[in-house]
């Protein structure tokens, strides 16, 4: 009798589960169907990918459906106004939701950036800002178009696995909008530029919300087919007989073996003494073949290279490696005080996606008295830096945009010396805090997330915060040093499993100005050690947290960057999870 009852209860549970699964799938299908009925295709092109044929079409749509669709966004009125004009009411294609939401961003961004051309001034700073805005526009347009292409090229059931990519690209679009605004000096023209960019910012935020919502809803249906869908993107890969993940290409396997030996086979060699193919890094990049297939490797022999280097957007998948971060050094001294706009002060600028640097240094020698002086600026998506050094004072490392991974690096500076709006993880890195000007305080990080929907933030895992000898010298005047401050409203920094020395002030963080961002920032600490790691004395802002292990898991390399899908292919040593 007991067996019969157990069997009957088991069958009942199975039937209940089948019903729940059916309801979940049905709800998902109906949601997509409703969404598809709201949104129409907004992309028409001949496949050339230059964005010239991307457009939105004024069509009627169901106002009730659009209202429901936009209710999850932070700017529903802007959402309704844009989508009501952009979508037809008679389509059943669920992909048109994402296409419409992203296509209107392109239109809004174009209008916003175009306004910068109307801001005439005799001030060289304004003229420079206008020029910078046009560069930011090209970068933003590229990220919007690649987002649209991803939506178009993938089936609906594949889109959740592409969600993080799409949100990373659109987060960069938000960053570029703010960079354009920040370039203008304080005053009337800056306020005009901010007002002109308001619609573009809201449209981008809405697109981020819609993509996130669609992905999250689909992810709720926990079916075996769903797990198979995610396996290629998230799950630990199976190893083949040679020990490498099954999804590694032969090219990746070869490069990984070469990296283990620390001497990848270079395409070209740079040597200052003339024993290589080129004597400067810039010359080697200028001679790089166009449309090169595969990874292009540049070996840079020991030497001090005094040049300003740019790895352009067109130079994808470039690897540079040196003879060690104390031997192969790229150096410069451009700075803000002498008249160069901050992001143009960078000694080295990495823009091409997939950039990898190993065993080399990036230096700005302008000194603390020159204020903003960047050693390295990075906008490369899926960039990796291994065993490198970034040396400067204020604004040493500009982790500007996209996804970045730093392993075993030494980063030194004074004020905001790790700043930007990238999604960046620093693992096993040494943060060396130097002595600033007498009237200054030290701040390690100044993360610049502008919108809460962005997927950006800084994560410092298993790092060490140390004062250099001059800062630690007890005979010198004491300098206060902090872990971070909020450059922008939704600044996000997580420090976990790290060693924090006692020179860090017990407050931990300092404000930017007044109460700006203190309620909207997110600063978190988890399982740190050392005399500076005690959290009892931390500032009592609403956004400062001591988090649990479960919360910390959100900020691991795997979960925050989806690191298993791209970092191992570079050969970089990486820990995907927590260590404790």
XYZ file of C-alpha atoms in Angstrom:
580
model
C 0.000 0.000 0.000
C 2.826 2.382 0.930
C 4.607 1.646 -2.359
C 1.398 2.263 -4.245
C 0.879 5.593 -2.487
C 4.506 6.608 -3.062
C 4.186 5.757 -6.739
C 0.927 7.682 -6.999
C 2.439 10.730 -5.244
C 5.501 10.552 -7.462
C 3.344 10.446 -10.584
C 1.338 13.391 -9.209
C 4.494 15.412 -8.697
C 5.665 14.595 -12.225
C 2.304 15.661 -13.630
C 2.420 18.899 -11.622
C 5.923 19.569 -12.901
C 4.804 18.911 -16.494
C 2.018 21.430 -16.027
C 4.387 24.048 -14.601
C 6.824 23.526 -17.429
C 4.002 23.755 -19.974
C 2.718 26.941 -18.351
C 6.214 28.406 -18.297
C 6.813 27.626 -21.942
C 3.370 28.871 -22.872
C 3.848 32.096 -20.944
C 7.221 32.605 -22.565
C 5.774 31.960 -26.002
C 2.826 34.266 -25.377
C 5.103 37.027 -24.124
C 7.234 36.772 -27.224
C 4.127 36.660 -29.373
C 2.738 39.799 -27.730
C 6.085 41.494 -28.053
C 6.271 40.373 -31.653
C 2.845 41.843 -32.249
C 4.107 45.146 -30.914
C 7.374 45.501 -32.715
C 8.204 45.330 -36.400
C 11.389 44.838 -38.286
C 13.443 48.043 -38.429
C 16.515 46.786 -40.208
C 16.882 46.811 -43.948
C 20.285 46.404 -45.521
C 22.348 44.882 -48.242
C 24.717 43.202 -45.800
C 27.608 45.638 -46.091
C 27.528 46.206 -42.328
C 28.363 49.912 -42.437
C 25.083 50.942 -40.862
C 24.077 53.164 -43.774
C 20.883 51.168 -44.354
C 19.833 50.935 -40.712
C 16.653 52.928 -40.286
C 13.417 53.190 -38.374
C 10.060 53.507 -40.071
C 7.113 55.468 -38.808
C 4.353 52.931 -38.373
C 1.325 52.558 -36.154
C 1.515 50.269 -33.156
C -0.781 49.134 -30.393
C -0.434 51.807 -27.705
C -1.448 49.412 -24.950
C 1.147 46.849 -25.963
C 3.861 49.475 -26.257
C 2.935 50.830 -22.835
C 3.223 47.351 -21.322
C 6.492 46.764 -23.105
C 8.013 50.033 -21.870
C 6.828 49.689 -18.291
C 10.042 47.899 -17.266
C 12.299 50.712 -18.446
C 13.512 53.726 -16.467
C 12.247 56.132 -19.133
C 8.849 54.745 -20.206
C 7.634 57.945 -21.874
C 10.725 58.096 -24.083
C 10.312 54.394 -24.791
C 6.673 54.735 -25.813
C 7.303 57.789 -27.964
C 10.125 56.084 -29.874
C 8.611 52.607 -30.315
C 5.145 53.855 -31.218
C 6.672 55.408 -34.309
C 9.069 52.576 -35.051
C 7.000 49.399 -35.104
C 4.040 47.906 -36.969
C 1.202 46.215 -35.155
C 0.803 43.126 -37.319
C 4.056 41.190 -36.900
C 4.525 37.955 -34.950
C 8.325 37.948 -35.066
C 9.650 38.243 -31.477
C 13.081 39.422 -32.643
C 11.648 42.715 -33.814
C 11.397 43.885 -30.212
C 15.145 43.948 -29.808
C 15.739 45.275 -33.318
C 13.355 48.154 -32.752
C 14.701 49.023 -29.320
C 18.281 49.127 -30.621
C 17.500 50.813 -33.936
C 15.934 53.819 -32.235
C 19.139 54.148 -30.219
C 21.084 54.625 -33.448
C 18.763 57.419 -34.492
C 18.909 59.121 -31.103
C 22.676 58.797 -30.808
C 23.175 60.226 -34.297
C 21.124 63.297 -33.427
C 22.826 63.727 -30.067
C 26.371 63.589 -31.347
C 25.506 65.686 -34.393
C 24.561 68.530 -32.068
C 28.220 68.872 -31.063
C 28.991 70.183 -34.552
C 26.690 73.150 -33.898
C 28.630 74.313 -30.849
C 30.945 76.928 -32.300
C 33.601 78.565 -30.155
C 37.013 80.164 -30.335
C 37.996 78.153 -27.268
C 40.449 75.435 -28.296
C 39.053 73.209 -25.554
C 35.601 73.350 -27.135
C 36.967 72.651 -30.601
C 38.859 69.685 -29.170
C 35.730 68.424 -27.443
C 33.778 68.576 -30.709
C 36.508 66.562 -32.393
C 36.436 64.002 -29.581
C 32.655 63.725 -29.874
C 32.946 62.753 -33.519
C 35.386 59.989 -32.600
C 33.042 58.816 -29.838
C 30.161 58.829 -32.327
C 31.980 56.474 -34.690
C 32.740 54.131 -31.794
C 29.151 54.265 -30.534
C 27.754 53.640 -34.000
C 30.002 50.608 -34.362
C 28.737 49.087 -31.113
C 25.100 49.732 -31.999
C 25.520 48.123 -35.401
C 27.260 45.044 -34.019
C 24.404 44.708 -31.507
C 21.853 44.854 -34.315
C 23.835 42.359 -36.355
C 23.888 39.955 -33.416
C 20.103 40.155 -33.110
C 19.586 39.644 -36.836
C 22.021 36.744 -37.183
C 20.731 34.621 -34.294
C 17.511 32.693 -33.788
C 15.225 33.733 -30.939
C 16.234 30.816 -28.722
C 19.902 31.800 -29.117
C 19.415 35.417 -28.077
C 19.562 34.884 -24.271
C 23.090 33.542 -24.674
C 23.975 36.723 -26.574
C 22.433 39.029 -23.999
C 25.639 39.786 -22.125
C 27.472 40.680 -25.342
C 24.700 43.007 -26.439
C 24.481 44.719 -23.070
C 28.268 45.103 -22.942
C 28.248 46.848 -26.333
C 25.337 49.119 -25.412
C 26.970 49.934 -22.077
C 29.932 51.209 -24.086
C 27.536 53.400 -26.078
C 26.465 55.024 -22.792
C 30.134 55.522 -21.915
C 30.889 57.210 -25.227
C 27.949 59.580 -24.803
C 29.238 60.661 -21.398
C 32.828 60.951 -22.649
C 31.613 63.383 -25.294
C 29.886 65.524 -22.663
C 32.835 65.393 -20.263
C 35.150 66.804 -22.920
C 33.505 70.236 -22.787
C 34.671 72.789 -20.208
C 32.189 73.653 -17.489
C 29.629 76.178 -18.649
C 26.780 76.824 -21.064
C 28.059 74.706 -23.964
C 28.542 71.660 -21.756
C 24.982 72.007 -20.474
C 23.720 72.279 -24.052
C 25.596 69.126 -25.012
C 24.205 67.304 -22.005
C 20.654 68.343 -22.953
C 21.219 67.274 -26.579
C 22.386 63.836 -25.438
C 19.494 63.298 -23.007
C 17.248 61.460 -25.461
C 20.094 59.237 -26.692
C 20.995 58.287 -23.138
C 17.393 57.404 -22.273
C 16.941 55.340 -25.435
C 20.147 53.411 -24.722
C 19.099 52.775 -21.134
C 15.721 51.526 -22.363
C 17.349 49.141 -24.823
C 19.540 47.762 -22.029
C 16.447 47.204 -19.887
C 14.484 45.484 -22.644
C 17.350 43.149 -23.590
C 17.935 42.268 -19.946
C 14.252 41.627 -19.327
C 13.874 39.413 -22.382
C 16.929 37.364 -21.440
C 15.891 37.006 -17.804
C 12.379 35.877 -18.728
C 13.628 33.216 -21.093
C 16.140 32.041 -18.502
C 13.348 31.344 -16.004
C 12.264 28.324 -18.020
C 14.740 25.784 -16.659
C 14.435 23.018 -19.233
C 17.104 20.529 -20.393
C 17.023 22.203 -23.825
C 17.694 25.503 -22.121
C 20.670 24.065 -20.286
C 22.077 22.783 -23.570
C 21.612 26.243 -25.027
C 23.712 27.799 -22.300
C 26.345 25.081 -22.164
C 28.470 26.429 -24.971
C 28.478 29.872 -23.420
C 28.712 29.313 -19.665
C 29.302 25.750 -18.566
C 32.782 24.361 -17.877
C 33.928 22.866 -21.178
C 34.838 19.252 -21.690
C 38.516 18.539 -22.212
C 39.850 16.699 -25.237
C 42.658 14.157 -25.221
C 45.307 16.898 -25.353
C 43.910 18.507 -22.199
C 42.416 21.611 -23.810
C 38.714 22.570 -23.809
C 36.733 20.948 -26.586
C 35.603 24.297 -27.991
C 39.172 25.566 -28.509
C 40.091 25.901 -32.169
C 43.355 24.427 -33.434
C 44.625 27.994 -33.660
C 43.774 28.635 -29.984
C 45.401 25.376 -28.894
C 48.601 26.296 -30.726
C 48.693 29.773 -29.233
C 48.023 28.431 -25.735
C 50.915 25.992 -26.017
C 53.125 28.824 -27.205
C 52.027 31.022 -24.318
C 52.898 28.320 -21.802
C 56.402 28.416 -23.201
C 56.253 32.227 -22.784
C 57.563 32.773 -26.293
C 54.770 32.959 -28.872
C 55.979 32.866 -32.425
C 55.913 36.508 -33.547
C 54.798 37.788 -36.912
C 57.245 40.656 -36.483
C 59.842 41.775 -33.960
C 60.440 45.300 -32.685
C 63.905 46.142 -31.383
C 65.177 49.584 -30.534
C 68.746 48.506 -31.293
C 67.859 47.628 -34.877
C 68.038 43.835 -34.523
C 64.350 43.350 -35.340
C 62.005 44.067 -38.213
C 61.179 47.550 -36.864
C 62.679 49.976 -34.366
C 59.355 51.380 -33.111
C 56.046 49.800 -32.086
C 54.068 52.340 -34.096
C 55.905 51.408 -37.276
C 55.194 47.723 -36.715
C 51.486 48.472 -36.302
C 51.431 50.701 -39.390
C 52.814 47.818 -41.457
C 50.337 45.268 -40.095
C 48.488 43.620 -43.018
C 44.917 44.798 -43.487
C 42.193 42.222 -42.791
C 44.738 39.837 -41.257
C 43.087 36.501 -40.373
C 43.957 35.163 -36.935
C 46.014 36.634 -34.144
C 48.840 38.989 -35.093
C 51.787 38.700 -32.692
C 54.353 41.450 -32.140
C 57.430 40.703 -30.020
C 58.982 43.806 -28.472
C 62.548 43.335 -27.290
C 63.906 44.947 -24.131
C 64.233 48.706 -24.389
C 62.585 52.005 -23.497
C 60.307 53.042 -26.361
C 59.520 56.753 -26.215
C 56.431 56.941 -28.409
C 52.676 57.353 -28.271
C 51.198 54.097 -29.531
C 47.688 53.475 -30.873
C 46.238 50.049 -31.654
C 43.320 51.239 -33.776
C 39.801 49.820 -33.965
C 40.720 48.142 -37.248
C 43.581 46.224 -35.608
C 41.717 43.333 -33.996
C 43.310 40.352 -32.229
C 46.758 41.833 -31.720
C 49.119 40.307 -29.160
C 52.165 42.206 -27.934
C 54.695 40.695 -25.599
C 57.955 41.924 -24.210
C 60.971 40.659 -22.289
C 59.439 41.610 -18.938
C 57.625 44.564 -17.409
C 60.920 45.982 -16.110
C 62.672 45.600 -19.457
C 60.190 46.384 -22.269
C 58.795 49.829 -21.500
C 56.599 52.196 -23.524
C 56.863 55.701 -22.099
C 55.508 59.205 -22.618
C 54.734 62.385 -20.681
C 51.658 64.019 -22.249
C 49.416 65.611 -19.618
C 46.435 67.842 -18.978
C 48.322 70.814 -17.502
C 50.363 71.219 -20.676
C 47.179 71.383 -22.753
C 46.327 67.812 -23.798
C 42.807 66.535 -23.161
C 42.868 63.751 -20.569
C 42.090 60.746 -22.721
C 44.562 61.895 -25.380
C 47.389 61.932 -22.835
C 47.620 58.131 -22.957
C 51.083 56.821 -23.763
C 49.463 53.648 -25.118
C 45.911 53.357 -26.474
C 44.406 49.908 -27.129
C 41.217 50.137 -29.213
C 41.207 47.020 -31.403
C 39.072 44.224 -29.950
C 40.789 41.182 -28.505
C 44.017 43.002 -27.636
C 46.483 41.038 -25.483
C 49.620 42.430 -23.814
C 52.135 40.382 -21.863
C 55.310 41.162 -19.946
C 55.645 44.856 -20.784
C 55.184 48.247 -19.142
C 53.172 51.367 -19.949
C 54.457 54.553 -18.330
C 53.572 58.229 -18.065
C 56.378 60.267 -16.508
C 54.607 63.654 -16.317
C 54.626 63.518 -12.507
C 52.023 64.513 -9.920
C 52.306 68.239 -10.615
C 50.919 67.731 -14.143
C 47.686 66.183 -12.784
C 45.827 64.001 -15.357
C 48.400 61.979 -17.280
C 47.301 58.557 -18.582
C 49.786 55.744 -19.130
C 47.339 53.285 -20.692
C 43.831 53.747 -22.127
C 41.797 50.681 -23.098
C 38.517 50.462 -25.023
C 39.310 47.105 -26.627
C 36.527 44.606 -25.974
C 37.776 41.382 -24.378
C 41.200 42.848 -23.718
C 43.733 40.914 -21.606
C 46.843 42.178 -19.800
C 49.200 39.630 -18.244
C 52.230 40.440 -16.067
C 52.266 44.094 -17.159
C 53.042 47.339 -15.362
C 51.087 50.592 -15.581
C 53.046 53.444 -14.005
C 51.928 57.008 -13.424
C 50.422 59.339 -10.862
C 46.951 60.781 -11.482
C 44.767 58.744 -13.881
C 47.377 56.072 -14.645
C 45.038 53.454 -16.119
C 41.968 54.549 -18.050
C 39.842 51.401 -18.287
C 37.518 53.319 -20.575
C 34.940 50.877 -21.977
C 34.002 47.265 -22.766
C 35.278 44.078 -21.075
C 38.813 43.836 -19.733
C 40.867 41.344 -17.702
C 44.109 42.090 -15.864
C 46.191 39.307 -14.311
C 49.369 39.652 -12.284
C 49.814 43.343 -13.149
C 51.423 46.135 -11.123
C 49.484 49.415 -11.264
C 50.879 52.493 -9.512
C 49.541 55.997 -9.003
C 47.987 58.580 -6.727
C 44.639 60.201 -7.578
C 41.941 58.049 -9.252
C 44.697 55.999 -10.812
C 42.358 53.219 -11.949
C 39.390 54.980 -13.543
C 36.866 54.610 -16.356
C 33.622 52.799 -17.168
C 34.795 49.385 -18.316
C 33.658 46.039 -16.967
C 37.108 45.117 -15.665
C 38.402 42.396 -13.374
C 41.838 42.754 -11.774
C 43.077 39.429 -10.508
C 46.276 38.865 -8.496
C 47.349 42.448 -9.176
C 49.450 44.790 -7.042
C 48.068 48.305 -6.528
C 50.966 50.542 -5.496
C 49.917 53.884 -4.017
C 52.490 56.664 -4.441
C 53.021 60.050 -2.780
C 50.871 62.764 -4.420
C 51.146 66.549 -4.180
C 50.992 67.884 -0.595
C 47.415 69.161 -1.032
C 46.118 65.907 -2.545
C 44.706 62.641 -1.226
C 45.163 59.231 -2.789
C 42.245 57.351 -4.345
C 42.862 53.988 -5.996
C 39.657 53.660 -8.063
C 37.152 56.043 -9.638
C 34.667 53.929 -11.544
C 32.336 55.842 -13.860
C 29.082 53.926 -14.432
C 26.519 56.506 -15.626
C 23.384 54.358 -15.811
C 22.239 51.605 -13.472
C 21.459 49.370 -16.445
C 25.099 49.247 -17.550
C 26.973 45.972 -17.015
C 30.174 47.807 -16.063
C 32.198 48.021 -12.857
C 35.608 47.275 -11.369
C 36.292 44.016 -9.535
C 39.575 43.576 -7.670
C 40.076 39.946 -6.646
C 43.056 38.547 -4.763
C 44.855 41.853 -5.202
C 47.184 43.639 -2.802
C 47.038 47.320 -1.884
C 50.460 48.603 -0.850
C 52.043 52.000 -0.155
C 55.328 52.725 -1.913
C 58.372 53.641 0.161
C 57.933 57.425 -0.129
C 54.289 57.264 0.921
C 55.096 54.923 3.810
C 57.987 57.111 5.025
C 57.004 58.205 8.546
C 59.222 61.290 8.316
C 57.034 62.694 5.542
C 53.630 64.391 6.092
C 50.792 61.898 6.363
C 48.608 61.421 3.294
C 45.118 59.953 3.431
C 44.518 57.103 1.007
C 41.186 55.578 -0.017
C 39.986 52.569 -1.978
C 37.687 54.589 -4.209
C 35.325 57.469 -4.886
C 32.331 57.811 -7.241
C 33.303 59.480 -10.502
C 29.773 58.997 -11.820
C 26.354 58.461 -10.299
C 26.217 54.644 -10.413
C 29.886 53.968 -9.698
C 30.458 50.268 -8.921
C 33.557 48.700 -7.371
C 33.910 45.324 -5.656
C 37.010 44.332 -3.682
C 37.202 40.723 -2.624
C 39.713 38.213 -1.267
C 42.370 40.929 -1.295
C 45.126 42.075 1.058
C 44.633 45.678 2.200
C 47.460 47.259 4.137
C 46.958 49.676 7.017
C 47.715 52.870 5.092
C 44.141 52.782 3.685
C 41.920 55.104 5.712
C 39.326 53.359 7.846
C 36.540 55.187 5.960
C 37.536 53.162 2.924
C 35.939 55.590 0.472
C 35.662 59.335 0.034
C 32.947 61.406 -1.682
C 33.439 63.047 -5.058
C 31.630 66.234 -4.156
C 29.038 66.732 -1.449
C 26.496 63.907 -1.409
C 26.786 63.181 -5.146
C 26.158 59.470 -5.899
C 26.291 58.374 -2.264
C 22.872 56.723 -2.537
C 23.260 55.288 -5.999
C 26.826 53.930 -5.992
C 27.617 50.281 -5.232
C 30.814 49.571 -3.281
C 31.214 46.086 -1.852
C 33.843 44.125 0.056
C 34.118 40.411 0.629
C 36.575 38.347 2.655
C 39.497 40.778 2.495
C 42.464 40.571 4.852
C 45.050 42.888 6.340
C 44.976 45.855 8.733
C 43.187 48.040 6.190
C 40.443 45.466 5.540
C 38.435 46.044 8.724
C 34.974 47.235 7.694
C 33.621 48.462 11.036
C 34.857 51.988 10.370
C 33.721 52.240 6.758
C 31.560 55.186 5.682
C 27.857 54.616 6.317
C 26.604 55.463 2.840
C 23.601 53.460 1.592
C 25.638 52.086 -1.309
C 28.515 50.630 0.750
C 28.162 46.929 1.566
C 29.909 43.977 3.130
C 28.565 41.168 0.978
C 28.013 37.439 1.399
C 29.624 34.685 -0.628
C 26.470 34.313 -2.684
C 26.570 37.990 -3.599
C 30.313 37.874 -4.290
C 29.773 35.072 -6.808
C 28.063 37.596 -9.088
C 31.406 39.369 -9.505
C 33.681 36.468 -10.347
C 35.431 36.377 -13.710
C 32.953 33.772 -14.905
C 29.766 35.552 -13.904
C 30.760 39.191 -14.333
C 32.708 38.840 -17.586
C 31.539 35.425 -18.827
C 35.274 34.842 -18.791
C 35.336 31.150 -19.674
C 34.069 31.977 -23.164
C 37.057 34.164 -24.116
C 39.873 34.494 -21.570
C 41.311 30.932 -21.692
C 41.661 31.193 -25.476
C 44.280 33.913 -24.943
C 46.375 31.602 -22.790
C 45.999 33.853 -19.768
C 46.092 32.184 -16.360
C 42.685 32.847 -14.837
C 40.610 31.771 -11.847
C 36.965 31.795 -12.868
C 35.397 31.599 -9.412
C 36.037 32.527 -5.801
C 39.025 31.265 -3.862
C 37.231 31.146 -0.533
